[in-house]
Tab-separated table of C-alpha atoms and ligand atoms in Angstrom:
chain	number	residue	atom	x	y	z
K	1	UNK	CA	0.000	0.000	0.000
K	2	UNK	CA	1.087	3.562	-0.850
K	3	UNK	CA	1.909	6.050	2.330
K	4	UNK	CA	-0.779	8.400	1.212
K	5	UNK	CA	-3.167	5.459	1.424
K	6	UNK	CA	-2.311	4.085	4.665
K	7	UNK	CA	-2.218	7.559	5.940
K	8	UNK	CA	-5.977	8.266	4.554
K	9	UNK	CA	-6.820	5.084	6.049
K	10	UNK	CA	-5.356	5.530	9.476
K	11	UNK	CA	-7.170	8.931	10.129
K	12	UNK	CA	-10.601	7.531	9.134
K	13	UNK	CA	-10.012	4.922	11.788
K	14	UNK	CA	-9.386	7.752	14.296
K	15	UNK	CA	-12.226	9.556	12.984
K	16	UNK	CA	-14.793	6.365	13.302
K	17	UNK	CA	-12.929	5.498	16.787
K	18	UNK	CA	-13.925	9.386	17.786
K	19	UNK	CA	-17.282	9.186	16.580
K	20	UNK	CA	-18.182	5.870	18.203
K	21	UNK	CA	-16.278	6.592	22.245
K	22	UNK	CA	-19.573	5.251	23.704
K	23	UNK	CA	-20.789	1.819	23.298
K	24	UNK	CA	-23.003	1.815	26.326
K	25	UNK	CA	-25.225	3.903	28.780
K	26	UNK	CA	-23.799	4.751	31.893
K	27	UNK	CA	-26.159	6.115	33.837
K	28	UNK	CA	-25.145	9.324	36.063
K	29	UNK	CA	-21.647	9.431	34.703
K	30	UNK	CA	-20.326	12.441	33.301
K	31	UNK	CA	-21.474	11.831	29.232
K	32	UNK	CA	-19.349	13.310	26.732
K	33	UNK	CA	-20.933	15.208	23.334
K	34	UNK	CA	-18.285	15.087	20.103
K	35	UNK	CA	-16.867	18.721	21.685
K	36	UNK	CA	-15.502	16.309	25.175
K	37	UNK	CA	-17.982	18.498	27.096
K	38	UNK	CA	-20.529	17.170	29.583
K	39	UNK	CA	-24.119	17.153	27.472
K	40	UNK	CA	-25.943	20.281	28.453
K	41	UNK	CA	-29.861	19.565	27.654
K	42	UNK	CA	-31.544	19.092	31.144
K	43	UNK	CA	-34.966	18.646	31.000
K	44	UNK	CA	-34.831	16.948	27.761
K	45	UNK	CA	-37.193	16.096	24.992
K	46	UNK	CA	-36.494	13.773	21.508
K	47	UNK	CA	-37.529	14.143	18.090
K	48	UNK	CA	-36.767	11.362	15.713
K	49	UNK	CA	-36.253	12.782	12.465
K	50	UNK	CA	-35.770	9.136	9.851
K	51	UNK	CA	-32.417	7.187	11.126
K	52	UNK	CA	-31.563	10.693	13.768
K	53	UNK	CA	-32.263	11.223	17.184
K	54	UNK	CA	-32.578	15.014	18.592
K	55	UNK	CA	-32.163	15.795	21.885
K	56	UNK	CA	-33.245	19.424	23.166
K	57	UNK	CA	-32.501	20.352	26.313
K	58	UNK	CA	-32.031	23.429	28.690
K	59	UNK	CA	-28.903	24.483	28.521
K	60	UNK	CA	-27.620	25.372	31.879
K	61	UNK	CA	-24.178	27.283	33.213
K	62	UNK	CA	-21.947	27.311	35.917
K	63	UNK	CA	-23.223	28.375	39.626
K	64	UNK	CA	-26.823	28.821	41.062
K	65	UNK	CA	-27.821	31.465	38.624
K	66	UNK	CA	-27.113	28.750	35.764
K	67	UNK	CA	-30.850	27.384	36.884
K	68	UNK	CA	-32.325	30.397	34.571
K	69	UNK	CA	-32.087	30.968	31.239
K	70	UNK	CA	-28.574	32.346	30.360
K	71	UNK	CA	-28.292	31.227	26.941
K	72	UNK	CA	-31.529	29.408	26.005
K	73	UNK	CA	-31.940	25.562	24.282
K	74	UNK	CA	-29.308	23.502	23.661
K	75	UNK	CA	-29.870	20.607	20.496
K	76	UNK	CA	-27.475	17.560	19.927
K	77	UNK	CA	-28.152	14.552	17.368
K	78	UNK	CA	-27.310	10.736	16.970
K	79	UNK	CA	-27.441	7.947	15.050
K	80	UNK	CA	-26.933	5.467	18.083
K	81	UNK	CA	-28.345	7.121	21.290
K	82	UNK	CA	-24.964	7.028	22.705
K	83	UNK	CA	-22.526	9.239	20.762
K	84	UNK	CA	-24.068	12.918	20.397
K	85	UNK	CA	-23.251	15.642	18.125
K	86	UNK	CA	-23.690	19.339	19.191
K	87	UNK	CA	-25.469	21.176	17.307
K	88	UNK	CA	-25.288	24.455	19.155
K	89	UNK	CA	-28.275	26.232	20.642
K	90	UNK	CA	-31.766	25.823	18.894
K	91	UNK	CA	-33.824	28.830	20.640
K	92	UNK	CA	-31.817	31.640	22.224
K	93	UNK	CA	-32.390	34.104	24.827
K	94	UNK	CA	-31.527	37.380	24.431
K	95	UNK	CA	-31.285	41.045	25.661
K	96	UNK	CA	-34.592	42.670	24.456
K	97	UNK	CA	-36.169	43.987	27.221
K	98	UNK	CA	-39.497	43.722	25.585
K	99	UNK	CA	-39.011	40.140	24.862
K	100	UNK	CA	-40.708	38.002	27.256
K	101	UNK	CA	-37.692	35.873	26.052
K	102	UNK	CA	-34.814	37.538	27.699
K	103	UNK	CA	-32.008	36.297	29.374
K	104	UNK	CA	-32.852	35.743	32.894
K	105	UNK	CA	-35.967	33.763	32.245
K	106	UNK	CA	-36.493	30.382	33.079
K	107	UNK	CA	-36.916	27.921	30.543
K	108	UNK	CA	-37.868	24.072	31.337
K	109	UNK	CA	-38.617	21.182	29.999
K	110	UNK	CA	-38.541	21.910	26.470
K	111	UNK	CA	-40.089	19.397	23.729
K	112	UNK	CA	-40.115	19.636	19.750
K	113	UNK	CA	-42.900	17.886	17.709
K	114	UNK	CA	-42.539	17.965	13.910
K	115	UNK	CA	-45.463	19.156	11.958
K	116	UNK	CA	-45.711	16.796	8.703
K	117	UNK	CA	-48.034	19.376	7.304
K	118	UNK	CA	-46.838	22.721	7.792
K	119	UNK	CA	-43.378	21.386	7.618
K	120	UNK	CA	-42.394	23.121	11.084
K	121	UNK	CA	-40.542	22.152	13.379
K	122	UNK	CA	-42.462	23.068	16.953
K	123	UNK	CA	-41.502	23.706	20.369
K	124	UNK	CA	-43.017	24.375	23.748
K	125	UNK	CA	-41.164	25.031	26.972
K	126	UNK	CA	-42.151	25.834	30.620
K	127	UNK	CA	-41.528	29.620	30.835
K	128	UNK	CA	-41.384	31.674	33.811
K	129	UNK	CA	-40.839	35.479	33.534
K	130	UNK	CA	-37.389	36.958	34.787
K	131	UNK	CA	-37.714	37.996	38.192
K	132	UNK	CA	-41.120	36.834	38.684
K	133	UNK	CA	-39.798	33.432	40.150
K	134	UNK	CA	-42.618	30.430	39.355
K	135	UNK	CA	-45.623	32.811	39.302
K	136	UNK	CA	-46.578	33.142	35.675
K	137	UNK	CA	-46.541	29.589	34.791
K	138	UNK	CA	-46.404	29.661	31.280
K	139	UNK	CA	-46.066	27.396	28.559
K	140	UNK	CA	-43.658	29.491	25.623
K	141	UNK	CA	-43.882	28.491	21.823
K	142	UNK	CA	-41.301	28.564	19.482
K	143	UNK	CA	-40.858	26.913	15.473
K	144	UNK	CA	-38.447	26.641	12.853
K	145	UNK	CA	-37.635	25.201	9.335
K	146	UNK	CA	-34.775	23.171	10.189
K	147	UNK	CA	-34.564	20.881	13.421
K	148	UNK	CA	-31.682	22.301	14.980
K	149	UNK	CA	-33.036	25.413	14.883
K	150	UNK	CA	-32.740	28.934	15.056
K	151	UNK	CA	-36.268	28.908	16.321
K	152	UNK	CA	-38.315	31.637	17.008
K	153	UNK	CA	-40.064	32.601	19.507
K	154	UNK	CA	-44.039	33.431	19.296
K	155	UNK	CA	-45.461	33.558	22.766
K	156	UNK	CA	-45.990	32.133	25.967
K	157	UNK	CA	-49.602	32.040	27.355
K	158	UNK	CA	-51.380	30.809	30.363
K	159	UNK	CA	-53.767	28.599	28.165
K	160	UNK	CA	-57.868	27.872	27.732
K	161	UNK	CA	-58.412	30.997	29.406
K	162	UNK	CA	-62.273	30.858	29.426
K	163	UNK	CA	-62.769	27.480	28.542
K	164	UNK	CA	-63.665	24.747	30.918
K	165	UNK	CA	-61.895	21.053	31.028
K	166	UNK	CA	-64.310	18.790	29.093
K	167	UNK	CA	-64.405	16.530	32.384
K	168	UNK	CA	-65.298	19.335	35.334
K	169	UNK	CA	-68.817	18.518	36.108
K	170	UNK	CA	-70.911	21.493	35.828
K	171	UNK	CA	-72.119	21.239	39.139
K	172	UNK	CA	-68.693	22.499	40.578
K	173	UNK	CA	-68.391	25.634	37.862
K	174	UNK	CA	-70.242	27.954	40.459
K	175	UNK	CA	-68.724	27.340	43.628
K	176	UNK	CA	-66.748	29.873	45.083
K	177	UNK	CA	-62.776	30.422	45.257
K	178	UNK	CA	-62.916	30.296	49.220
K	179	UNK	CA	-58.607	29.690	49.046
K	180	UNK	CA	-58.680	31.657	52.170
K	181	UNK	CA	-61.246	29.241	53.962
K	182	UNK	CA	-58.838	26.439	54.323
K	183	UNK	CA	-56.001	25.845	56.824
K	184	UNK	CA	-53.001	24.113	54.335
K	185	UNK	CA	-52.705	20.920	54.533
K	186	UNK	CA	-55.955	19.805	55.497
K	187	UNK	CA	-58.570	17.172	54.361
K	188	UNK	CA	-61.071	20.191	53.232
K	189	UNK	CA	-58.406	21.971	51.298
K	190	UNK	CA	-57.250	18.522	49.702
K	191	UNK	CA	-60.759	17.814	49.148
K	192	UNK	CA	-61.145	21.397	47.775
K	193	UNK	CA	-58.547	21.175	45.599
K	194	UNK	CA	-60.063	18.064	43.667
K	195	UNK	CA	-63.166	20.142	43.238
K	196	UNK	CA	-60.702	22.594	41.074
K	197	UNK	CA	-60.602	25.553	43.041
K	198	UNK	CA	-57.292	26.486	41.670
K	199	UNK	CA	-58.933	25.835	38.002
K	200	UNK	CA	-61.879	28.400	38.921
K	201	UNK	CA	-59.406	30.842	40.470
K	202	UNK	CA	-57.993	30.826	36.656
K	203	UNK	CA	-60.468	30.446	35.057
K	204	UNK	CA	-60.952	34.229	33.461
K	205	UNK	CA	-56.863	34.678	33.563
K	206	UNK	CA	-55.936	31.150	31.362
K	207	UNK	CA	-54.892	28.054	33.865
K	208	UNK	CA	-51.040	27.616	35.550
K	209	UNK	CA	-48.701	25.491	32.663
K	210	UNK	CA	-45.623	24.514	34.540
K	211	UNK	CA	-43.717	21.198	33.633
K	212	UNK	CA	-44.713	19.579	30.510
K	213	UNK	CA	-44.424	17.547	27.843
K	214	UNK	CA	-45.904	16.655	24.602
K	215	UNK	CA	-46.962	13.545	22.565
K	216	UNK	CA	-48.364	12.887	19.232
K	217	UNK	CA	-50.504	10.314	18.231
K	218	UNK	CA	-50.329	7.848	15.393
K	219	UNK	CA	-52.769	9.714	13.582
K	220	UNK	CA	-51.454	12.810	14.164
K	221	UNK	CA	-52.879	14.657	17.349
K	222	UNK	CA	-50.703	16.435	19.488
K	223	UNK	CA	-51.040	16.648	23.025
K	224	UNK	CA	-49.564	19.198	25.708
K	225	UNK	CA	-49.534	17.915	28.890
K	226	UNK	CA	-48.399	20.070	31.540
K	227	UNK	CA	-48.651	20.489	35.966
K	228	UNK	CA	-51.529	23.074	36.257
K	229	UNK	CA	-53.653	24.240	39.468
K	230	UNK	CA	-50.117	24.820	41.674
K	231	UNK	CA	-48.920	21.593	41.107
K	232	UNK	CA	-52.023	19.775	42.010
K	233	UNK	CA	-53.406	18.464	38.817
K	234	UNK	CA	-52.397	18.081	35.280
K	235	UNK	CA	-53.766	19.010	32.541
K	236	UNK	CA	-53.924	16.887	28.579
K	237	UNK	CA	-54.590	19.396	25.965
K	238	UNK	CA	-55.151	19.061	22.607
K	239	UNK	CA	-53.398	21.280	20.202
K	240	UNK	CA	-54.477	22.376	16.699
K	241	UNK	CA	-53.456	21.193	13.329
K	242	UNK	CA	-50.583	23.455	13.302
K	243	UNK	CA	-49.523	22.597	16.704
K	244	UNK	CA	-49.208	25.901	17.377
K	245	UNK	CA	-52.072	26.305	19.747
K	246	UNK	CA	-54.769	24.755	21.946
K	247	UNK	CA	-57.820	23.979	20.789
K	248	UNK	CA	-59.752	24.397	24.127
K	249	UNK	CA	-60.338	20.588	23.987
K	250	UNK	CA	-58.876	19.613	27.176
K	251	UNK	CA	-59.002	17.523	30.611
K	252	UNK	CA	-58.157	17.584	34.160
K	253	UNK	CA	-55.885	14.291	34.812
K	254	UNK	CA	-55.465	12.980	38.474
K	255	UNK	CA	-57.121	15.630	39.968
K	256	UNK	CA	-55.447	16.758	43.605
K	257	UNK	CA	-52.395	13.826	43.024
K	258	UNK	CA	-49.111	16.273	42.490
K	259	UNK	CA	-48.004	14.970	39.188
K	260	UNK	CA	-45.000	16.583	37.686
K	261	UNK	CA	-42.560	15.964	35.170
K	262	UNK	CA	-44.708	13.498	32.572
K	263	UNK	CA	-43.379	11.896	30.097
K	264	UNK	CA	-45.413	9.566	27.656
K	265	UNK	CA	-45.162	7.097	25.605
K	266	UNK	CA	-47.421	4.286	23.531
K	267	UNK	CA	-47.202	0.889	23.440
K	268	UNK	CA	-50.023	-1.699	22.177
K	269	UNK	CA	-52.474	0.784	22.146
K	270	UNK	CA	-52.132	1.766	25.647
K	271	UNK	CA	-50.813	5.517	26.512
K	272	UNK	CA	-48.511	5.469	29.364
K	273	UNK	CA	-47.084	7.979	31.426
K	274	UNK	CA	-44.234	8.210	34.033
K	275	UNK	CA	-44.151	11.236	36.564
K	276	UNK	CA	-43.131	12.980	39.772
K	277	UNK	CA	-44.268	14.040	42.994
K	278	UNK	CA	-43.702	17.545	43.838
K	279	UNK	CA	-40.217	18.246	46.047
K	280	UNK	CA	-38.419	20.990	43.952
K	281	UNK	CA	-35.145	19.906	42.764
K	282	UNK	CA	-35.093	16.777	45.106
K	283	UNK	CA	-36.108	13.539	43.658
K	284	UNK	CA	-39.182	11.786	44.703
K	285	UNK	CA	-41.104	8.334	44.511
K	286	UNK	CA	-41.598	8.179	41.089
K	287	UNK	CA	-45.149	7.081	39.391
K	288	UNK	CA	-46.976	5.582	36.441
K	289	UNK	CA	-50.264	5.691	35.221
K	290	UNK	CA	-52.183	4.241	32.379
K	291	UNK	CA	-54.725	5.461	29.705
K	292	UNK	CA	-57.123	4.137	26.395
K	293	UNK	CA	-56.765	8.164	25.211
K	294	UNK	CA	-54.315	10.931	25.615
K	295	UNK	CA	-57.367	12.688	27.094
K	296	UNK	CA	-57.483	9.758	30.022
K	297	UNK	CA	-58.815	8.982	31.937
K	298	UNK	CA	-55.743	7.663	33.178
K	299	UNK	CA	-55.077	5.014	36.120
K	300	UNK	CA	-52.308	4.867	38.224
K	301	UNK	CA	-49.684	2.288	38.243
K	302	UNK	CA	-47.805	3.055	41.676
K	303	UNK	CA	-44.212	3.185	41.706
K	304	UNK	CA	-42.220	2.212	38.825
K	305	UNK	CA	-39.394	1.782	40.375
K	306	UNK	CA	-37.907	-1.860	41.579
K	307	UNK	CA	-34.517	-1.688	43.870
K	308	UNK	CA	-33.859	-0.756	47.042
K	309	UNK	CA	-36.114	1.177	49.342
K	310	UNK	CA	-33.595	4.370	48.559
K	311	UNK	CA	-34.018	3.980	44.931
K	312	UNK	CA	-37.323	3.685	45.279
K	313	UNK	CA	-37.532	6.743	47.254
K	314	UNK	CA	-35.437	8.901	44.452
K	315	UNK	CA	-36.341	6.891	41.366
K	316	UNK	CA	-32.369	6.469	41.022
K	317	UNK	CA	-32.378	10.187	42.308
K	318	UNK	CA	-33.739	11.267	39.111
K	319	UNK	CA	-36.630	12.921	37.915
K	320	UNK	CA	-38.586	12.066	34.404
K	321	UNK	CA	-38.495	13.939	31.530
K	322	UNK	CA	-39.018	11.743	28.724
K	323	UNK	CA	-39.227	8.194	26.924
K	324	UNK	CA	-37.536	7.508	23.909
K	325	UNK	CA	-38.401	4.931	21.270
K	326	UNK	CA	-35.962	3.294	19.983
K	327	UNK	CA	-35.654	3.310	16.180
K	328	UNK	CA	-36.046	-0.287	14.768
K	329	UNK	CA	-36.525	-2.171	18.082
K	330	UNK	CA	-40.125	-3.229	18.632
K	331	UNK	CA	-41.340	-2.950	22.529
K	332	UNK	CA	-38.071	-0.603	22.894
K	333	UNK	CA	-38.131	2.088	25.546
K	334	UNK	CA	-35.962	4.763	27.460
K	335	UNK	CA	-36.549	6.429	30.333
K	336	UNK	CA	-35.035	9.430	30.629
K	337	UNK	CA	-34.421	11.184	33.825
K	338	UNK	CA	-32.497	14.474	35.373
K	339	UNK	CA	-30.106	13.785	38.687
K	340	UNK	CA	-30.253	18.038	39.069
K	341	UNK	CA	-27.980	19.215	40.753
K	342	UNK	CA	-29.036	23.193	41.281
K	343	UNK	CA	-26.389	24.818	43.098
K	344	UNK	CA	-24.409	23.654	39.781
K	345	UNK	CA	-26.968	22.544	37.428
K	346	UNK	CA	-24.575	22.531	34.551
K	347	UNK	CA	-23.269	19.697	36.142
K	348	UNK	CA	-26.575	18.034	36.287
K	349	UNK	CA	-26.090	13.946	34.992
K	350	UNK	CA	-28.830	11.782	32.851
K	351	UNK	CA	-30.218	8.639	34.129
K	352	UNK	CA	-31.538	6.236	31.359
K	353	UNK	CA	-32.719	3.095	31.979
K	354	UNK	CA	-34.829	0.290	29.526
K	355	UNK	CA	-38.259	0.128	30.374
K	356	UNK	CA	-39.738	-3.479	31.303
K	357	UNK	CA	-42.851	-4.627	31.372
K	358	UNK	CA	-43.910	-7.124	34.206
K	359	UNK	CA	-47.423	-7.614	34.360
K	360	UNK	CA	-48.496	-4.925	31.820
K	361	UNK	CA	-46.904	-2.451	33.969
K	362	UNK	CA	-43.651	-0.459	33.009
K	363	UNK	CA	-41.086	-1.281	35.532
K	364	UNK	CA	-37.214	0.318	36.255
K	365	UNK	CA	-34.297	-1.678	37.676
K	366	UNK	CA	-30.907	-0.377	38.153
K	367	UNK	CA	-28.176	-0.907	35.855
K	368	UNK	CA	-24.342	0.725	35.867
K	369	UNK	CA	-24.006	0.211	32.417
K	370	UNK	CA	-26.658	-1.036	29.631
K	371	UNK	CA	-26.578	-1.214	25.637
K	372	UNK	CA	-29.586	-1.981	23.404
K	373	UNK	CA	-28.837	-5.401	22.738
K	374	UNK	CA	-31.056	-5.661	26.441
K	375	UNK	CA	-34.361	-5.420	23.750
K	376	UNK	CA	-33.401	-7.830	21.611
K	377	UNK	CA	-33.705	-10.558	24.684
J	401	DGJ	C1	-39.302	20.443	39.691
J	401	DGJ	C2	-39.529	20.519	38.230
J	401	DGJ	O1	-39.773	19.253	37.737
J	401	DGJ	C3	-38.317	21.128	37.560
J	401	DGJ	O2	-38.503	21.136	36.177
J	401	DGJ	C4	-38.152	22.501	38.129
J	401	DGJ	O3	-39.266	23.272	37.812
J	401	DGJ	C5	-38.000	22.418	39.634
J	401	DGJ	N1	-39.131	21.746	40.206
J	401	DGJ	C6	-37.872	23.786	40.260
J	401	DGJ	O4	-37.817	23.689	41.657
């Protein structure tokens, strides 16, 4: 063989031995993009776009302040689900003081759908307004042409102002916002707060839309799901055609049960969903529940966690976020959790597990490392 061809040859090796450095998931270990630099998309949601995975996340920085917005939505791709490219940030933030969007804010959770008629590419993100801590509870809506982006940004809204969930009984639309009445916690309050009187207190204003996530159907249909009434009870909602906005159809889900951080998936034409209970940045039991429609109603599942009684305490000490598909593997799921860690969320690791199924119910267990030949079993 010629030099020049050996030499050609050599540096494609390196270049193939680069691209593939992971050949496994290691769960909570520092995870490398193509750059060497710890993945920064917290909060993550995937779009599969033919053979590619995209993973958007929030893209955090150094210290406590690195919890907020400083630089906006960070996108990476891959072929294999362990080796990602960067693809640089999708939506930024920036220093328009008339931009709801403006560095400072806090952005969560964000998830990109891709509209096969329109052609866009859409996003929606939890979106809290700078300096305003968690009180506007937003959900923001960006969209682009291309996947990775730039996106832009088109609002943020407290949605169905003026419309009532399809399943609140009309016999609880008139009774009165009596917040005050109740000492917190109590059984009256709890009880209160199943009869929706955070849903009546916003019901003129448009309802709370704190962490979400969203799913579309095999024909189609988009759903935003997202923690509404304080935390207390989620709401499904179904967007338009576009995607780009809610069509007022919507439910209350698990009314009073502190769900947050859903994440959804489909599998034999059963929806299910994995969530949180409500401790800020600390983990939590984790849950599951089970549905025939987007819309529910959906049934809990209990815990899906199986370990230890600490790991089932913490789900791993992770929180969900989302469940990936995997292309080409039939039955094949991810969970996909955050470990934060806020006083240096940039730091923050990813805990991703396979999903099991032991008696029709989605079930976690441990593993240090894992590959995808575990589906093929
Ligand atoms: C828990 C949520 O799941 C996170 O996305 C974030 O909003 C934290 N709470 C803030 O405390």
């Amino acid at each position: 063989m010629k030099k020049i061809t050996v030499i050609i040859f050599l540096s494609i090796c390196c270049l193939l031995a680069f691209q593939v450095k992971y050949r496994d998931f290691q769960p909570g270990q520092v995870w490398e993009d193509d750059l060497g630099l710890h993945i920064n998309a917290h909060g993550g949601g995937f779009l599969i776009q033919e053979d590619t995975y995209y993973w958007f996340g929030e893209h955090k920085v150094e210290g406590a302040e690195g919890n907020k917005a400083q630089v906006g939505v960070g996108v990476y791709s891959s072929k294999d689900l362990f080796n990602w490219k960067n693809e640089g940030i999708a939506l930024e933030v920036h220093d328009d003081p008339n931009s709801l969007l403006i560095k400072g804010c806090v952005i969560e959770r964000p998830k990109v759908i891709y509209n096969e008629k329109t052609k866009k590419f859409v996003m929606w993100f939890h979106h809290e307004l700078k300096d305003r801590g968690y009180e506007a509870a937003m959900t923001g809506l960006a969209v682009s042409d291309n996947v990775t982006g730039p996106y832009s940004y088109i609002k943020s809204v407290n949605p169905h102002a003026g419309i009532w969930p399809t399943n609140y009984p009309d016999s609880l639309k008139s009774l009165p916002v009596d917040l005050d009445k109740f000492e917190r916690p109590s059984p009256e309050w709890k009880e209160a707060v199943v009869n929706g009187v955070f849903l009546r207190r916003d019901f003129e204003k448009g309802q709370m839309a704190r962490d979400m996530t969203l799913f579309v159907d095999d024909d189609g249909k988009a759903y935003h799901f997202h923690s509404s009434e304080n935390n207390q009870t989620l709401h499904v909602a179904e967007l338009t055609e576009d995607y780009m906005d809610f069509t007022g159809n919507y439910t209350r889900v698990l009314p009073g049960q502190q769900n947050e951080a859903p994440a959804i998936f489909k599998k034999d034409g059963k929806y299910y969903m994995f969530s949180s209970g409500l401790t800020g940045w600390n983990p939590n039991p984790g849950k599951s529940a089970v549905a025939d429609h987007p819309l529910g109603p959906w049934t809990p599942l209990g815990n899906m966690v199986r370990g230890t009684e600490d790991e089932m305490k913490t789900t791993f000490w992770s929180q969900s976020t989302a469940v990936i598909p995997v292309i080409g593997k039939k039955d094949a799921f991810i969970y996909v959790g955050d470990r934060w860690v806020p006083e240096n969320p940039i730091d923050g690791r990813y805990i991703w597990l396979p999903i099991e199924f032991e008696n029709k119910r989605p079930v976690l267990r441990w593993r240090d490392s894992w590959d995808l030949s575990f589906f093929d079993n």
